[in-house]
Amino acid sequence: MAASVRLLTAVPICDGHDSAISTINLEFIHHGIEVVYLGYHRSARDIVRAAIQEGVDAIGISSYNGGHVEFFAEVVALLKKQRAAKIGVFGGGGGTITKADATIMQRKGVDRIFFAGTPMEEMIRFAREAYGGRRRRSVKLPRFSAGKRKTMAPCIGITGPGGAGKTTLIDELVLRWLKVQPDARIAILSHDPSIVGKGALLGDRATMIYSQDDRVFMRSLATRGRAGGLSPETAQWVRTMKHGGFDVVFVETVGIGQEAMPFRSKLVDKSIFVMSADYGSQLQLQKIAMLDVADIVVVNKGDLAGAPTAVAEVGRRIERGRSGQRVIATVAKRHRDPGVDCLFEELRS
Amino acid sequence: MSALARICESVEAHARFVREQIRRAREDSKFRAALLKRWRAIRASIATVQTPTGIELPTLALPTSNDPGEIARYLFGEGFPGEFPFVNSIYREMYLPGSGGRMPEEPTRLFAGLGLAEDTNERFHYLTQHQRSIRLSTAFDGPTLYGMDSDADGVFGKIGEGGVAIDTVEDMERLYDRFALGDERLSVSMTINGPAPIILAMYVAAAQRRFGGKVIRKLRGTVQADILKEVQAQNEIIFPLEASLRFLADMVAHTTEHLPRWYPISISGYHIGEAGATPVQQAAYTLSNGFTYVELFRGRGLAVDRFGPRLSFFLDCGLDVEYVALARVCRKLWAIGMRDVFGAGEAAQRLKLHTQTSGRSLIALGFKNNLTRTAIELFLAYLNATNSCHSNSADEPFTTPGEEYVRLAAHAQSILLEETGLFRHMMNLFTGSPGMRILEETLEKAILEEFRTIDRLGGVLAATEQRYQRSQIQEAAHLYEQQTGDGTRPIIGLNRYPASTESFVEPKVVRTPRSRKQLQVDRLRKFKHRHRHQSARALDELAGVVESGGNVFAELLKTVECCSLGQITGRLFEVVGRFRPSV
């Protein structure tokens, strides 16, 4: 069942109050709504850019740190400027947004402000009625999103178990790419699982820092019940992105198990399997199917005690496989990590 | 064995020790005689006081039992007020009117911060006009909390909202203008975490500008600087955890040496509680964070008896029953851990506690009920012998507190401590009840269980990285929402006896006018322009110190003279990166 409403939720800049929005996100997805969560401390520009890229029906903002009248107005104005005024805006802030504020905000184009004590059902009903079935989603790059490159972009697939650090790794690669090539345009296609029969929480953006940039186009897809870590729309999006004038396209799968080989029939030009150094025993290593086909194996979390052993074991494991495979040890969470530098060079060459 | 596992063992060993003392008091006549002699001396040392109605009471409440075992349980298990393990209090007399010329604890501390530095300065003077000791507790606005300048893209609306806007050392001079910063009776608290070292450096530099270098050793106060709880709960961390901890350790190393009266970190459960944690989770995460800092600072070669006495704690106090005894249990676990695992002396065993009433327990609907909620929480805080306390204003759910409700909140504390007879005649009037003991035992057991879980995950840092505390807090918050939604957690005016929204008269809201915000932006730009020839070099030098492993705080004291907060964080981001949020 395709979700009928797709929302982007976020907490404004200089505000870390994510408790309310975390609860609301869960309620939304349990009621069939797809939520792209951008996280806290996000600027109006970041929010509007993400909303347009993600093709959402509306933006929900949870603000508890004041300055909401200006902030919401900025979001509405930016949407208008980007010719995306059809994207709705709603929000709340417990008791911090007064009735008088809400009146001003609604006059400035905010659809609805929820006050403290609003039952969750009312919020869900509102989201469905106001934003449900608004428009058909197409696999098309939004206005102003495409890059300028004439040739087809190389596509790099990144997969691996959940928690291995795939999203962090992409974000760190993006940082390097944008620094080395200031006119670079990068596309990211990310995947998150849907709960069967329900919505999906697409949360990769919330942990990304450097990919919140006008030069980066990112789209988050829900798997919608598809096995293997990708979505029914994946192939179409990859094609669109490859021809979208970008310099590189990253495709990140959901966290996969041992048997999965998500990238079929030349979907990607290069595949990276990211694993954590704490995979368990050597026997477990033998069972990981992706190790046989990945072009690059990244052993992340190289700061863990068992990392040197892991790198050696993985090296031995793939030696017996096809030639040309590389093993790179990284600590993606570390700033300026030499391992990530090395991976970056490998991908650029 | 990890520190947390050793702490669990020490607590159990202490329980065995207490049981052994009880047994000896009952069975060993020589031991009993010595114990009873000490007990009689203690009793004799307690002064009596006459109440206004003319009855006479001892100033300290002790068990009335003559059973030697019971006396041993009290003395070794709880500790006489001011004695190990400090269950009753860390000092012998807390709120009693001064005896022997010593000033009693004067715990009222009011949090304030709004608009620009001079607006908050005015509020500070208003709040402290009748107080003997001046305790300034500072709230910062969003951009300052996130280390951003007021002229940064997209933050204009946030300037001066919810706290004071501080961009430069000059703002810091304005903020505490007309206060004698080196005065014995003045202390300054600054609620700031991610950029804490930069803000403290600005404070020290501002004090030095106004009073000369000699004032530095006299400065009293605290910065929150609790980075771990930011990752776990409050999300106001800006640098990666490893770099944040290094900047913190640099700051603690510096203050230990040069600001001997400063509390360089306030280990905070408040935000963990406010983010949704249960009281047990709040206590367990806060204490385990505290022990982690002790390990960190010791790892930097600092002596536990040097920095230990300068650590302080900050807990939430809400309406759940656990709050009757939560801080009592925390004091005990801290004392045992510090003494038996870290070999700390008595000064470092004392858990110095600041309490704030729960903001989460307050609601906008029928908001005057918040006066009652806060009053009850205040009572619980004092029941737990807190060393200082902030009472929330009833209007906080919807605005920066207005003067009327700030005054009511302050007066609630005075009514409790000065007007009622609950705390001014006798220490520990309410402790020692069977109910309280049952609660203490239950809480202690649950907190130790949490310690063991964190230990199994590899300790506090590993658990934090695995998002353990964070996900537990979120789960508890979710449950709380469900309970308020379905009414199993009654909240008057919200899900029971609902306040009519029709009759809700919106109270006055305090906001910072546009012109004030623009003024802040303008003078920041002027500051940057005036220092344009020095700032680039100062930032390079700062970056050099970060790269070479020198003391970053010592360098910041120079950097803040010519660089703004945002210029400094911006440069540090280049060197150490930004914090990557987890959800």
Short mmCIF file of C-alpha atoms in Angstrom, two decimals, chain B residues 369-577:
data_model
loop_
_atom_site.label_atom_id
_atom_site.label_comp_id
_atom_site.label_asym_id
_atom_site.label_seq_id
_atom_site.Cartn_x
_atom_site.Cartn_y
_atom_site.Cartn_z
CA ASN B 369 -2.21 25.73 38.65
CA ASN B 370 1.49 25.77 37.89
CA LEU B 371 2.00 27.82 41.05
CA THR B 372 0.76 24.86 43.06
CA ARG B 373 2.79 22.33 41.10
CA THR B 374 5.96 24.32 41.55
CA ALA B 375 5.32 24.85 45.26
CA ILE B 376 5.01 21.10 45.83
CA GLU B 377 8.15 20.41 43.80
CA LEU B 378 9.99 23.02 45.81
CA PHE B 379 9.00 21.28 48.98
CA LEU B 380 10.35 18.01 47.60
CA ALA B 381 13.60 19.69 46.56
CA TYR B 382 14.19 21.04 50.05
CA LEU B 383 13.14 17.75 51.57
CA ASN B 384 16.12 16.39 49.63
CA ALA B 385 18.43 19.02 51.16
CA THR B 386 19.32 20.68 47.88
CA ASN B 387 22.11 23.26 48.13
CA SER B 388 20.49 25.66 45.73
CA CYS B 389 17.22 25.78 43.93
CA HIS B 390 15.46 27.45 41.05
CA SER B 391 11.68 27.59 41.04
CA ASN B 392 9.98 27.88 37.66
CA SER B 393 7.56 30.66 36.88
CA ALA B 394 3.97 29.66 36.21
CA ASP B 395 3.98 31.36 32.82
CA GLU B 396 6.96 29.40 31.51
CA PRO B 397 5.02 27.05 29.23
CA PHE B 398 4.32 29.94 26.90
CA THR B 399 6.84 32.69 27.44
CA THR B 400 10.08 33.93 28.87
CA PRO B 401 8.83 34.55 32.40
CA GLY B 402 7.34 37.94 33.12
CA GLU B 403 8.33 39.86 36.23
CA GLU B 404 5.16 39.08 38.15
CA TYR B 405 5.55 35.31 37.89
CA VAL B 406 9.28 35.45 38.47
CA ARG B 407 8.59 37.27 41.73
CA LEU B 408 5.91 34.75 42.71
CA ALA B 409 8.31 31.89 42.04
CA ALA B 410 11.02 33.50 44.16
CA HIS B 411 8.59 34.24 46.93
CA ALA B 412 7.38 30.65 46.96
CA GLN B 413 10.88 29.70 48.11
CA SER B 414 10.90 32.38 50.79
CA ILE B 415 7.49 31.28 52.01
CA LEU B 416 8.68 27.71 52.27
CA LEU B 417 11.99 28.46 53.97
CA GLU B 418 11.22 31.56 56.01
CA GLU B 419 7.49 31.72 56.59
CA THR B 420 6.62 28.10 57.23
CA GLY B 421 8.16 26.21 60.10
CA LEU B 422 9.05 23.27 57.89
CA PHE B 423 12.73 23.96 57.35
CA ARG B 424 13.82 26.78 59.61
CA HIS B 425 13.61 25.11 63.01
CA MET B 426 14.77 21.60 62.47
CA MET B 427 16.90 19.77 59.92
CA ASN B 428 15.50 16.52 58.60
CA LEU B 429 12.05 17.08 59.97
CA PHE B 430 10.60 14.52 57.58
CA THR B 431 13.35 11.98 57.03
CA GLY B 432 13.57 8.53 58.43
CA SER B 433 10.00 7.46 57.73
CA PRO B 434 9.46 3.84 56.71
CA GLY B 435 8.05 5.03 53.39
CA MET B 436 11.11 7.05 52.61
CA ARG B 437 13.39 4.14 53.43
CA ILE B 438 11.44 1.81 51.18
CA LEU B 439 11.71 4.35 48.38
CA GLU B 440 15.45 4.77 48.89
CA GLU B 441 16.06 1.04 48.74
CA THR B 442 13.91 0.67 45.64
CA LEU B 443 15.61 3.55 43.87
CA GLU B 444 19.12 2.43 44.79
CA LYS B 445 18.48 -1.03 43.43
CA ALA B 446 17.05 0.31 40.17
CA ILE B 447 19.89 2.79 39.67
CA LEU B 448 22.52 0.09 40.22
CA GLU B 449 20.71 -2.08 37.70
CA GLU B 450 21.01 0.73 35.16
CA PHE B 451 24.74 1.04 35.99
CA ARG B 452 25.16 -2.65 35.21
CA THR B 453 23.34 -2.31 31.91
CA ILE B 454 25.53 0.61 30.86
CA ASP B 455 28.58 -1.34 31.98
CA ARG B 456 27.55 -4.31 29.84
CA LEU B 457 27.28 -1.98 26.84
CA GLY B 458 30.92 -1.03 27.36
CA GLY B 459 30.57 1.94 29.70
CA VAL B 460 29.06 5.40 29.40
CA LEU B 461 30.89 6.53 26.25
CA ALA B 462 30.16 3.34 24.35
CA ALA B 463 26.52 3.32 25.49
CA THR B 464 26.16 6.95 24.49
CA GLU B 465 27.56 6.22 21.06
CA GLN B 466 25.16 3.30 20.70
CA ARG B 467 22.37 5.73 21.59
CA TYR B 468 21.39 3.65 24.60
CA GLN B 469 20.49 6.46 27.00
CA ARG B 470 18.90 8.43 24.20
CA SER B 471 16.60 5.67 23.07
CA GLN B 472 15.64 4.82 26.65
CA ILE B 473 14.75 8.44 27.30
CA GLN B 474 12.71 8.61 24.09
CA GLU B 475 10.84 5.48 25.03
CA ALA B 476 10.04 6.89 28.46
CA ALA B 477 8.91 10.15 26.86
CA HIS B 478 6.66 8.26 24.49
CA LEU B 479 5.11 6.36 27.39
CA TYR B 480 4.55 9.64 29.26
CA GLU B 481 2.73 11.04 26.22
CA GLN B 482 0.56 7.96 25.99
CA GLN B 483 -0.25 8.15 29.67
CA THR B 484 -1.22 11.79 29.54
CA GLY B 485 -3.21 11.03 26.40
CA ASP B 486 -5.22 8.18 27.87
CA GLY B 487 -5.47 9.76 31.29
CA THR B 488 -3.60 7.10 33.28
CA ARG B 489 -1.32 9.98 34.24
CA PRO B 490 -3.77 12.57 35.53
CA ILE B 491 -2.96 16.19 34.74
CA ILE B 492 -5.43 18.63 36.15
CA GLY B 493 -6.79 21.02 33.58
CA LEU B 494 -5.53 18.83 30.72
CA ASN B 495 -7.03 15.36 30.99
CA ARG B 496 -8.97 15.86 34.20
CA TYR B 497 -11.24 18.77 35.12
CA PRO B 498 -10.26 20.38 31.82
CA ALA B 499 -9.74 24.09 31.90
CA SER B 500 -12.07 25.84 29.57
CA THR B 501 -10.11 27.13 26.60
CA GLU B 502 -12.76 29.80 26.10
CA SER B 503 -11.89 31.48 29.37
CA PHE B 504 -8.17 31.30 28.72
CA VAL B 505 -6.94 34.83 28.81
CA GLU B 506 -3.58 34.96 27.18
CA PRO B 507 -1.12 36.54 29.56
CA LYS B 508 1.49 39.03 28.62
CA VAL B 509 4.29 37.59 26.56
CA VAL B 510 7.83 38.86 26.73
CA ARG B 511 9.51 39.19 23.34
CA THR B 512 12.54 41.00 22.06
CA PRO B 513 11.60 43.83 19.69
CA ARG B 514 13.02 43.89 16.18
CA SER B 515 14.95 47.08 16.84
CA ARG B 516 16.82 45.44 19.72
CA LYS B 517 17.73 42.48 17.55
CA GLN B 518 19.01 44.82 14.87
CA LEU B 519 21.08 46.68 17.47
CA GLN B 520 22.78 43.41 18.43
CA VAL B 521 23.58 42.63 14.80
CA ASP B 522 24.90 46.14 14.20
CA ARG B 523 27.23 46.23 17.14
CA LEU B 524 28.53 42.73 16.43
CA ARG B 525 29.40 43.87 12.91
CA LYS B 526 31.16 46.89 14.32
CA PHE B 527 33.15 44.66 16.69
CA LYS B 528 34.21 42.44 13.80
CA HIS B 529 35.16 45.44 11.72
CA ARG B 530 37.19 46.99 14.51
CA HIS B 531 39.13 43.77 15.04
CA ARG B 532 39.45 42.76 11.40
CA HIS B 533 43.22 43.10 11.44
CA GLN B 534 43.74 40.93 14.52
CA SER B 535 41.05 38.27 14.25
CA ALA B 536 42.47 36.17 11.42
CA ARG B 537 45.77 35.78 13.19
CA ALA B 538 44.15 35.03 16.53
CA LEU B 539 42.06 32.30 14.92
CA ASP B 540 45.14 30.82 13.26
CA GLU B 541 46.87 30.71 16.61
CA LEU B 542 43.87 29.04 18.18
CA ALA B 543 43.77 26.43 15.42
CA GLY B 544 47.49 25.86 15.96
CA VAL B 545 46.95 25.14 19.64
CA VAL B 546 44.15 22.69 18.83
CA GLU B 547 46.38 20.87 16.34
CA SER B 548 49.44 20.80 18.57
CA GLY B 549 47.58 19.49 21.63
CA GLY B 550 48.06 22.56 23.81
CA ASN B 551 45.52 23.89 26.29
CA VAL B 552 42.73 25.32 24.16
CA PHE B 553 41.09 27.19 27.03
CA ALA B 554 44.23 29.14 27.84
CA GLU B 555 44.42 30.19 24.20
CA LEU B 556 40.71 31.11 24.07
CA LEU B 557 41.32 33.71 26.77
CA LYS B 558 43.34 35.56 24.13
CA THR B 559 41.15 34.72 21.13
CA VAL B 560 37.98 36.19 22.66
CA GLU B 561 39.64 39.60 22.93
CA CYS B 562 39.25 40.13 19.20
CA CYS B 563 37.00 37.37 17.85
CA SER B 564 33.28 36.75 18.11
CA LEU B 565 31.66 33.51 19.25
CA GLY B 566 30.70 32.54 15.70
CA GLN B 567 34.14 33.33 14.30
CA ILE B 568 35.69 31.04 16.92
CA THR B 569 33.29 28.13 16.50
CA GLY B 570 33.54 28.48 12.72
CA ARG B 571 37.29 28.06 12.85
CA LEU B 572 37.11 25.20 15.32
CA PHE B 573 34.61 23.40 13.04
CA GLU B 574 37.24 23.43 10.32
CA VAL B 575 39.76 21.77 12.61
CA VAL B 576 37.69 19.27 14.59
CA GLY B 577 34.48 18.97 12.53
#
